[in-house]
């Protein structure tokens, strides 16, 4: 049974095939309108989400399938103390594929070990969020036309930012990539990402606290939010939340073809004036997210036949 | 201190001092139906002091792969019919189960008690093991 728990579950060829399918869906939506007819997606969200949950649900509906599920732990059997393993076994009786977001790291993996249908990780705590990475990759392909020879600035919360970790893992498999890691000292990239992924793949990188200084060299600027829910201590969150704010004046330092990405939701790390700059891609990114999830659902259901 | 020679079983020699009891517990030697000796702080020319474990029992079914994680420099001597048939230093196991606990409070193992704590070897050079669920590094190495 194929699952998607971390982006490394997919080979480079599979990722490129998914991106190609998503691009075909964008060009020929009618061709895919019934490919999941009669199939059910279980949407198991133990943690609040707007974009990811609705994106998956919209994706399944646009493929002709239907959706069941819950959008908070309190309205599931988890509130009665049911384990993730048992939930996965139960949901396998109802659905053809399941999508799980959970506040505990590794929960979707536990589900995949117990389910008899494909499991997609829609975010597990601060750990993995592979479909956001697929979204990011489709965005990069559509907006930059390639995955190699790119200088990618990752800015903000690089410690708990799971989207950043997954994107680094995915791009580290291409040549000519350079990462510019921009964060306050307290939110620097974890050692295991730096040593086991970036350095192991021989990828060039720099760490800095100065966003403005590195702006002119970036092909992509990937902004992230400092997430309140990842902090045990409210004081630490308040101290760090406004570390980086991308304003129009800062963006003016960037190349004319640099693109600005953000997994959203944005709080104040990108000012609203930046939205109208043609380099701002974060709302297009949301739309691409739906298409890549359509491609993924289709692929996993075909693999499960 | 005299302990009889072994007929069938194994001797774990050159165990770092203080590690003997940990290994005794991890291997579940309290459940062995036979003779088991744990010698602590024995004199050693090479190490100064060492721990030794001797197990003499028929039909032993003990997984010794965890030893490489605890102490790869110890010596394992396997004995059959009173003869030494194999002597080796244990290798780092690819995976260890319920040997160390994941300390990450955000890991699913912190709330779901029935889950086994499984760690995989991710870097042989640095002897790094990571939790299969959350990828946190094993702490008490």
Short mmCIF file of N, CA, C and O in Angstrom, two decimals, chain B residues 8-121:
data_model
loop_
_atom_site.label_atom_id
_atom_site.label_comp_id
_atom_site.label_asym_id
_atom_site.label_seq_id
_atom_site.Cartn_x
_atom_site.Cartn_y
_atom_site.Cartn_z
N UNK B 8 26.72 -24.51 27.19
CA UNK B 8 25.99 -23.93 26.05
C UNK B 8 25.47 -22.55 26.43
O UNK B 8 24.74 -22.43 27.43
N UNK B 9 25.84 -21.56 25.66
CA UNK B 9 25.36 -20.21 25.99
C UNK B 9 26.31 -19.16 25.45
O UNK B 9 26.90 -19.33 24.38
N UNK B 10 26.48 -18.08 26.20
CA UNK B 10 27.40 -17.04 25.75
C UNK B 10 28.00 -16.30 26.92
O UNK B 10 27.46 -16.30 28.04
N UNK B 11 29.14 -15.69 26.63
CA UNK B 11 29.81 -14.84 27.62
C UNK B 11 29.96 -13.46 26.99
O UNK B 11 30.47 -13.33 25.87
N UNK B 12 29.50 -12.47 27.67
CA UNK B 12 29.70 -11.08 27.21
C UNK B 12 30.83 -10.53 28.05
O UNK B 12 30.69 -10.34 29.26
N UNK B 13 31.96 -10.29 27.40
CA UNK B 13 33.16 -9.87 28.12
C UNK B 13 33.51 -8.42 27.72
O UNK B 13 33.02 -7.90 26.72
N UNK B 14 34.34 -7.81 28.52
CA UNK B 14 34.80 -6.44 28.27
C UNK B 14 33.64 -5.45 28.19
O UNK B 14 33.66 -4.51 27.39
N UNK B 15 32.64 -5.67 29.00
CA UNK B 15 31.53 -4.70 29.07
C UNK B 15 32.02 -3.51 29.89
O UNK B 15 32.66 -3.70 30.94
N UNK B 16 31.71 -2.32 29.40
CA UNK B 16 32.11 -1.13 30.16
C UNK B 16 31.52 -1.22 31.57
O UNK B 16 30.35 -1.60 31.72
N UNK B 17 32.30 -0.85 32.59
CA UNK B 17 31.78 -0.91 33.95
C UNK B 17 30.47 -0.11 34.04
O UNK B 17 30.33 0.91 33.36
N UNK B 18 29.55 -0.57 34.80
CA UNK B 18 28.24 0.06 35.02
C UNK B 18 27.22 -0.30 33.94
O UNK B 18 26.06 0.00 34.07
N UNK B 19 27.65 -0.91 32.83
CA UNK B 19 26.71 -1.24 31.76
C UNK B 19 26.13 -2.65 31.92
O UNK B 19 25.17 -3.01 31.24
N UNK B 20 26.74 -3.45 32.78
CA UNK B 20 26.35 -4.85 32.90
C UNK B 20 24.89 -5.02 33.29
O UNK B 20 24.15 -5.80 32.67
N UNK B 21 24.47 -4.27 34.29
CA UNK B 21 23.10 -4.42 34.77
C UNK B 21 22.10 -3.98 33.71
O UNK B 21 21.04 -4.60 33.53
N UNK B 22 22.45 -2.89 32.98
CA UNK B 22 21.58 -2.40 31.90
C UNK B 22 21.38 -3.49 30.84
O UNK B 22 20.26 -3.74 30.38
N UNK B 23 22.49 -4.14 30.48
CA UNK B 23 22.41 -5.19 29.46
C UNK B 23 21.62 -6.38 30.00
O UNK B 23 20.80 -6.96 29.29
N UNK B 24 21.84 -6.72 31.26
CA UNK B 24 21.11 -7.81 31.90
C UNK B 24 19.59 -7.58 31.76
O UNK B 24 18.84 -8.47 31.38
N UNK B 25 19.19 -6.33 32.01
CA UNK B 25 17.75 -6.01 31.95
C UNK B 25 17.26 -6.00 30.50
O UNK B 25 16.20 -6.55 30.19
N UNK B 26 18.05 -5.38 29.60
CA UNK B 26 17.61 -5.27 28.20
C UNK B 26 17.45 -6.64 27.53
O UNK B 26 16.56 -6.83 26.72
N UNK B 27 18.34 -7.55 27.89
CA UNK B 27 18.27 -8.88 27.27
C UNK B 27 17.23 -9.76 27.97
O UNK B 27 16.96 -10.88 27.52
N UNK B 28 16.66 -9.26 29.04
CA UNK B 28 15.64 -10.02 29.77
C UNK B 28 16.22 -11.27 30.40
O UNK B 28 15.59 -12.33 30.41
N UNK B 29 17.43 -11.16 30.97
CA UNK B 29 18.10 -12.36 31.49
C UNK B 29 17.47 -12.88 32.77
O UNK B 29 17.71 -14.03 33.16
N UNK B 30 16.64 -12.06 33.40
CA UNK B 30 15.96 -12.55 34.61
C UNK B 30 14.97 -13.67 34.25
O UNK B 30 14.57 -14.44 35.12
N UNK B 31 14.62 -13.76 32.96
CA UNK B 31 13.66 -14.79 32.55
C UNK B 31 14.32 -16.06 32.02
O UNK B 31 13.63 -16.99 31.60
N UNK B 32 15.64 -16.11 32.06
CA UNK B 32 16.34 -17.28 31.49
C UNK B 32 16.26 -18.46 32.46
O UNK B 32 16.52 -18.32 33.66
N UNK B 33 15.91 -19.62 31.90
CA UNK B 33 15.84 -20.84 32.71
C UNK B 33 17.20 -21.53 32.65
O UNK B 33 17.43 -22.43 31.83
N UNK B 34 18.13 -21.09 33.46
CA UNK B 34 19.48 -21.64 33.43
C UNK B 34 20.38 -20.79 34.33
O UNK B 34 19.89 -19.96 35.10
N UNK B 35 21.69 -20.99 34.18
CA UNK B 35 22.61 -20.26 35.05
C UNK B 35 22.99 -18.91 34.42
O UNK B 35 23.37 -18.85 33.26
N UNK B 36 22.83 -17.85 35.17
CA UNK B 36 23.19 -16.52 34.68
C UNK B 36 24.07 -15.85 35.74
O UNK B 36 23.71 -15.83 36.92
N UNK B 37 25.21 -15.34 35.30
CA UNK B 37 26.09 -14.64 36.25
C UNK B 37 26.39 -13.25 35.73
O UNK B 37 26.74 -13.08 34.56
N UNK B 38 26.21 -12.28 36.58
CA UNK B 38 26.60 -10.90 36.25
C UNK B 38 27.72 -10.53 37.21
O UNK B 38 27.54 -10.53 38.43
N UNK B 39 28.87 -10.27 36.63
CA UNK B 39 30.03 -9.90 37.45
C UNK B 39 30.32 -8.43 37.21
O UNK B 39 30.56 -8.02 36.06
N UNK B 40 30.28 -7.66 38.25
CA UNK B 40 30.51 -6.22 38.12
C UNK B 40 31.91 -5.89 38.62
O UNK B 40 32.41 -6.48 39.58
N UNK B 41 32.51 -4.93 37.96
CA UNK B 41 33.80 -4.38 38.40
C UNK B 41 34.91 -5.43 38.50
O UNK B 41 35.72 -5.40 39.44
N UNK B 42 34.93 -6.35 37.54
CA UNK B 42 36.02 -7.34 37.53
C UNK B 42 37.31 -6.65 37.07
O UNK B 42 37.27 -5.67 36.32
N UNK B 43 38.45 -7.16 37.53
CA UNK B 43 39.74 -6.56 37.13
C UNK B 43 39.99 -6.84 35.64
O UNK B 43 39.70 -7.94 35.15
N UNK B 44 40.50 -5.84 34.94
CA UNK B 44 40.83 -6.02 33.53
C UNK B 44 42.14 -5.32 33.23
O UNK B 44 42.30 -4.14 33.58
N UNK B 45 43.06 -6.03 32.56
CA UNK B 45 44.34 -5.41 32.22
C UNK B 45 44.13 -4.27 31.23
O UNK B 45 44.73 -3.23 31.32
N UNK B 46 43.22 -4.52 30.28
CA UNK B 46 43.00 -3.54 29.21
C UNK B 46 42.15 -2.35 29.67
O UNK B 46 42.40 -1.22 29.34
N UNK B 47 41.13 -2.66 30.48
CA UNK B 47 40.15 -1.61 30.80
C UNK B 47 40.23 -1.11 32.24
O UNK B 47 39.53 -0.18 32.60
N UNK B 48 41.04 -1.75 33.03
CA UNK B 48 41.06 -1.40 34.46
C UNK B 48 39.98 -2.18 35.18
O UNK B 48 40.26 -3.10 35.94
N UNK B 49 38.72 -1.85 34.87
CA UNK B 49 37.58 -2.60 35.41
C UNK B 49 36.62 -2.92 34.27
O UNK B 49 36.57 -2.19 33.28
N UNK B 50 35.89 -3.97 34.43
CA UNK B 50 34.92 -4.35 33.38
C UNK B 50 33.78 -5.13 34.02
O UNK B 50 33.92 -5.65 35.13
N UNK B 51 32.70 -5.23 33.29
CA UNK B 51 31.59 -6.10 33.70
C UNK B 51 31.60 -7.32 32.79
O UNK B 51 32.06 -7.24 31.64
N UNK B 52 31.11 -8.42 33.29
CA UNK B 52 31.02 -9.67 32.51
C UNK B 52 29.65 -10.30 32.76
O UNK B 52 29.15 -10.25 33.88
N UNK B 53 29.08 -10.84 31.70
CA UNK B 53 27.83 -11.61 31.88
C UNK B 53 28.04 -13.00 31.29
O UNK B 53 28.53 -13.13 30.16
N UNK B 54 27.68 -13.99 32.05
CA UNK B 54 27.78 -15.38 31.56
C UNK B 54 26.39 -16.01 31.63
O UNK B 54 25.72 -15.89 32.65
N UNK B 55 26.01 -16.63 30.54
CA UNK B 55 24.70 -17.28 30.49
C UNK B 55 24.90 -18.72 30.03
O UNK B 55 25.48 -18.96 28.96
N UNK B 56 24.44 -19.66 30.82
CA UNK B 56 24.54 -21.08 30.45
C UNK B 56 23.14 -21.67 30.49
O UNK B 56 22.55 -21.83 31.56
N UNK B 57 22.60 -21.91 29.31
CA UNK B 57 21.23 -22.46 29.25
C UNK B 57 21.01 -23.09 27.89
O UNK B 57 21.58 -22.66 26.90
N UNK B 58 20.17 -24.12 27.84
CA UNK B 58 19.84 -24.79 26.58
C UNK B 58 18.79 -23.95 25.83
O UNK B 58 18.00 -23.26 26.44
N UNK B 59 18.81 -24.08 24.50
CA UNK B 59 17.79 -23.46 23.64
C UNK B 59 17.55 -21.98 23.94
O UNK B 59 16.41 -21.54 24.11
N UNK B 60 18.63 -21.24 24.03
CA UNK B 60 18.48 -19.79 24.28
C UNK B 60 17.91 -19.11 23.05
O UNK B 60 18.31 -19.42 21.93
N UNK B 61 16.98 -18.23 23.26
CA UNK B 61 16.42 -17.48 22.12
C UNK B 61 16.47 -15.99 22.47
O UNK B 61 15.44 -15.37 22.74
N UNK B 62 17.69 -15.48 22.52
CA UNK B 62 17.87 -14.08 22.93
C UNK B 62 18.46 -13.30 21.76
O UNK B 62 19.45 -13.71 21.16
N UNK B 63 17.84 -12.18 21.44
CA UNK B 63 18.33 -11.32 20.36
C UNK B 63 19.45 -10.44 20.92
O UNK B 63 19.20 -9.57 21.76
N UNK B 64 20.67 -10.69 20.43
CA UNK B 64 21.82 -9.96 20.97
C UNK B 64 22.13 -8.69 20.16
O UNK B 64 23.10 -8.00 20.44
N UNK B 65 21.30 -8.40 19.13
CA UNK B 65 21.64 -7.29 18.22
C UNK B 65 21.71 -5.94 18.95
O UNK B 65 22.43 -5.05 18.52
N UNK B 66 20.99 -5.82 20.05
CA UNK B 66 20.98 -4.55 20.78
C UNK B 66 22.34 -4.22 21.40
O UNK B 66 22.66 -3.07 21.69
N UNK B 67 23.17 -5.25 21.58
CA UNK B 67 24.46 -5.03 22.26
C UNK B 67 25.32 -3.99 21.56
O UNK B 67 26.03 -3.22 22.19
N UNK B 68 25.27 -3.97 20.24
CA UNK B 68 26.07 -3.01 19.48
C UNK B 68 25.69 -1.58 19.79
O UNK B 68 26.51 -0.66 19.72
N UNK B 69 24.44 -1.36 20.11
CA UNK B 69 23.99 -0.02 20.47
C UNK B 69 24.51 0.38 21.85
O UNK B 69 24.96 1.50 22.06
N UNK B 70 24.48 -0.58 22.78
CA UNK B 70 24.88 -0.27 24.15
C UNK B 70 26.40 -0.11 24.26
O UNK B 70 26.90 0.83 24.87
N UNK B 71 27.13 -1.06 23.67
CA UNK B 71 28.58 -1.06 23.83
C UNK B 71 29.24 -1.88 22.72
O UNK B 71 29.46 -3.09 22.88
N UNK B 72 29.58 -1.26 21.59
CA UNK B 72 30.11 -2.03 20.46
C UNK B 72 31.52 -2.56 20.70
O UNK B 72 32.03 -3.35 19.90
N UNK B 73 32.15 -2.15 21.80
CA UNK B 73 33.51 -2.63 22.06
C UNK B 73 33.57 -3.88 22.92
O UNK B 73 34.64 -4.44 23.15
N UNK B 74 32.43 -4.32 23.42
CA UNK B 74 32.45 -5.55 24.23
C UNK B 74 32.75 -6.75 23.33
O UNK B 74 32.71 -6.65 22.10
N UNK B 75 33.03 -7.89 23.95
CA UNK B 75 33.29 -9.11 23.18
C UNK B 75 32.17 -10.12 23.47
O UNK B 75 31.83 -10.33 24.64
N UNK B 76 31.64 -10.69 22.40
CA UNK B 76 30.61 -11.72 22.57
C UNK B 76 31.27 -13.06 22.25
O UNK B 76 31.85 -13.25 21.18
N UNK B 77 31.19 -13.98 23.18
CA UNK B 77 31.74 -15.34 22.99
C UNK B 77 30.57 -16.32 23.00
O UNK B 77 29.85 -16.41 24.00
N UNK B 78 30.38 -17.03 21.89
CA UNK B 78 29.28 -17.99 21.82
C UNK B 78 29.86 -19.39 22.04
O UNK B 78 30.84 -19.77 21.40
N UNK B 79 29.24 -20.10 22.96
CA UNK B 79 29.79 -21.40 23.34
C UNK B 79 28.78 -22.52 23.08
O UNK B 79 27.60 -22.39 23.44
N UNK B 80 29.28 -23.58 22.42
CA UNK B 80 28.42 -24.76 22.16
C UNK B 80 29.17 -26.01 22.57
O UNK B 80 30.33 -26.19 22.18
N UNK B 81 28.51 -26.85 23.34
CA UNK B 81 29.12 -28.09 23.83
C UNK B 81 30.50 -27.84 24.45
O UNK B 81 31.46 -28.58 24.19
N UNK B 82 30.60 -26.77 25.19
CA UNK B 82 31.83 -26.45 25.90
C UNK B 82 32.91 -25.82 25.04
O UNK B 82 34.00 -25.51 25.51
N UNK B 83 32.64 -25.64 23.73
CA UNK B 83 33.65 -25.07 22.83
C UNK B 83 33.26 -23.66 22.41
O UNK B 83 32.07 -23.38 22.19
N UNK B 84 34.28 -22.82 22.27
CA UNK B 84 34.04 -21.46 21.76
C UNK B 84 33.81 -21.56 20.25
O UNK B 84 34.71 -21.97 19.51
N UNK B 85 32.63 -21.24 19.76
CA UNK B 85 32.35 -21.38 18.32
C UNK B 85 32.34 -20.03 17.60
O UNK B 85 32.46 -19.99 16.37
N UNK B 86 32.22 -18.94 18.33
CA UNK B 86 32.20 -17.63 17.67
C UNK B 86 32.60 -16.56 18.67
O UNK B 86 32.17 -16.61 19.84
N UNK B 87 33.42 -15.63 18.19
CA UNK B 87 33.85 -14.53 19.07
C UNK B 87 33.81 -13.26 18.23
O UNK B 87 34.41 -13.22 17.14
N UNK B 88 33.11 -12.26 18.68
CA UNK B 88 32.99 -11.06 17.85
C UNK B 88 32.65 -9.82 18.68
O UNK B 88 32.21 -9.93 19.83
N UNK B 89 32.87 -8.66 18.04
CA UNK B 89 32.39 -7.40 18.62
C UNK B 89 31.05 -7.11 17.97
O UNK B 89 30.92 -7.19 16.75
N UNK B 90 30.04 -6.77 18.74
CA UNK B 90 28.71 -6.56 18.14
C UNK B 90 28.68 -5.33 17.25
O UNK B 90 29.31 -4.31 17.55
N UNK B 91 27.96 -5.47 16.13
CA UNK B 91 27.82 -4.32 15.21
C UNK B 91 26.64 -3.45 15.61
O UNK B 91 25.74 -3.90 16.31
N UNK B 92 26.66 -2.22 15.13
CA UNK B 92 25.52 -1.33 15.40
C UNK B 92 24.28 -1.91 14.73
O UNK B 92 24.30 -2.16 13.52
N UNK B 93 23.20 -2.12 15.46
CA UNK B 93 21.99 -2.65 14.83
C UNK B 93 21.31 -1.59 13.97
O UNK B 93 21.42 -0.39 14.25
N UNK B 94 20.65 -2.02 12.90
CA UNK B 94 19.94 -1.08 12.02
C UNK B 94 18.77 -0.43 12.76
O UNK B 94 18.38 0.69 12.48
N UNK B 95 18.18 -1.18 13.68
CA UNK B 95 16.98 -0.69 14.38
C UNK B 95 16.99 -1.19 15.81
O UNK B 95 17.41 -2.31 16.07
N UNK B 96 16.54 -0.37 16.73
CA UNK B 96 16.40 -0.82 18.11
C UNK B 96 14.96 -0.54 18.57
O UNK B 96 14.39 0.49 18.23
N UNK B 97 14.41 -1.49 19.29
CA UNK B 97 13.01 -1.36 19.71
C UNK B 97 12.91 -1.44 21.23
O UNK B 97 13.44 -2.37 21.84
N UNK B 98 12.27 -0.42 21.80
CA UNK B 98 12.06 -0.34 23.25
C UNK B 98 13.36 -0.42 24.04
O UNK B 98 13.41 -1.00 25.12
N UNK B 99 14.40 0.15 23.49
CA UNK B 99 15.68 0.24 24.20
C UNK B 99 15.83 1.63 24.78
O UNK B 99 16.21 1.80 25.94
N UNK B 100 15.54 2.64 23.98
CA UNK B 100 15.49 4.02 24.48
C UNK B 100 14.10 4.57 24.22
O UNK B 100 13.42 4.15 23.29
N UNK B 101 13.71 5.52 25.05
CA UNK B 101 12.41 6.17 24.90
C UNK B 101 12.60 7.46 24.13
O UNK B 101 13.59 8.17 24.34
N UNK B 102 11.64 7.79 23.28
CA UNK B 102 11.69 9.08 22.60
C UNK B 102 11.36 10.17 23.61
O UNK B 102 10.35 10.10 24.31
N UNK B 103 12.23 11.19 23.67
CA UNK B 103 12.06 12.24 24.68
C UNK B 103 11.30 13.45 24.13
O UNK B 103 11.10 14.42 24.85
N UNK B 104 10.95 13.40 22.85
CA UNK B 104 10.27 14.56 22.24
C UNK B 104 8.83 14.63 22.73
O UNK B 104 8.03 13.74 22.43
N UNK B 105 8.46 15.69 23.46
CA UNK B 105 7.08 15.74 23.99
C UNK B 105 6.03 15.89 22.89
O UNK B 105 4.85 15.67 23.13
N UNK B 106 6.47 16.23 21.67
CA UNK B 106 5.53 16.37 20.56
C UNK B 106 5.35 15.06 19.78
O UNK B 106 4.54 14.99 18.87
N UNK B 107 6.13 14.04 20.14
CA UNK B 107 6.06 12.77 19.41
C UNK B 107 4.80 11.99 19.81
O UNK B 107 4.38 12.02 20.97
N UNK B 108 4.22 11.28 18.85
CA UNK B 108 3.01 10.49 19.09
C UNK B 108 3.24 9.46 20.20
O UNK B 108 2.31 9.11 20.93
N UNK B 109 4.49 9.01 20.37
CA UNK B 109 4.76 8.01 21.42
C UNK B 109 4.58 8.60 22.82
O UNK B 109 4.47 7.86 23.79
N UNK B 110 4.57 9.95 22.93
CA UNK B 110 4.42 10.56 24.25
C UNK B 110 2.99 10.44 24.76
O UNK B 110 2.75 10.54 25.96
N UNK B 111 2.03 10.22 23.86
CA UNK B 111 0.64 10.10 24.32
C UNK B 111 0.06 8.72 24.10
O UNK B 111 -0.86 8.33 24.80
N UNK B 112 0.56 7.99 23.10
CA UNK B 112 -0.01 6.67 22.83
C UNK B 112 0.92 5.62 23.42
O UNK B 112 1.91 5.21 22.79
N UNK B 113 0.60 5.21 24.63
CA UNK B 113 1.51 4.39 25.43
C UNK B 113 1.79 3.01 24.84
O UNK B 113 2.80 2.39 25.15
N UNK B 114 0.87 2.50 24.03
CA UNK B 114 1.05 1.13 23.53
C UNK B 114 2.05 1.05 22.38
O UNK B 114 2.47 -0.04 21.99
N UNK B 115 2.46 2.20 21.85
CA UNK B 115 3.39 2.19 20.72
C UNK B 115 4.79 1.80 21.17
O UNK B 115 5.26 2.25 22.22
N UNK B 116 5.44 0.98 20.36
CA UNK B 116 6.82 0.63 20.64
C UNK B 116 7.71 1.83 20.30
O UNK B 116 7.42 2.55 19.35
N UNK B 117 8.75 2.02 21.07
CA UNK B 117 9.70 3.11 20.78
C UNK B 117 10.77 2.54 19.85
O UNK B 117 11.64 1.79 20.30
N UNK B 118 10.65 2.87 18.58
CA UNK B 118 11.56 2.30 17.58
C UNK B 118 12.49 3.39 17.06
O UNK B 118 12.03 4.48 16.67
N UNK B 119 13.78 3.10 17.06
CA UNK B 119 14.77 4.04 16.53
C UNK B 119 15.55 3.36 15.41
O UNK B 119 15.88 2.18 15.52
N UNK B 120 15.84 4.14 14.35
CA UNK B 120 16.61 3.59 13.23
C UNK B 120 17.97 4.25 13.17
O UNK B 120 18.10 5.46 13.44
N UNK B 121 18.96 3.48 12.75
CA UNK B 121 20.31 4.02 12.58
C UNK B 121 20.30 4.90 11.33
O UNK B 121 20.00 4.42 10.24
#
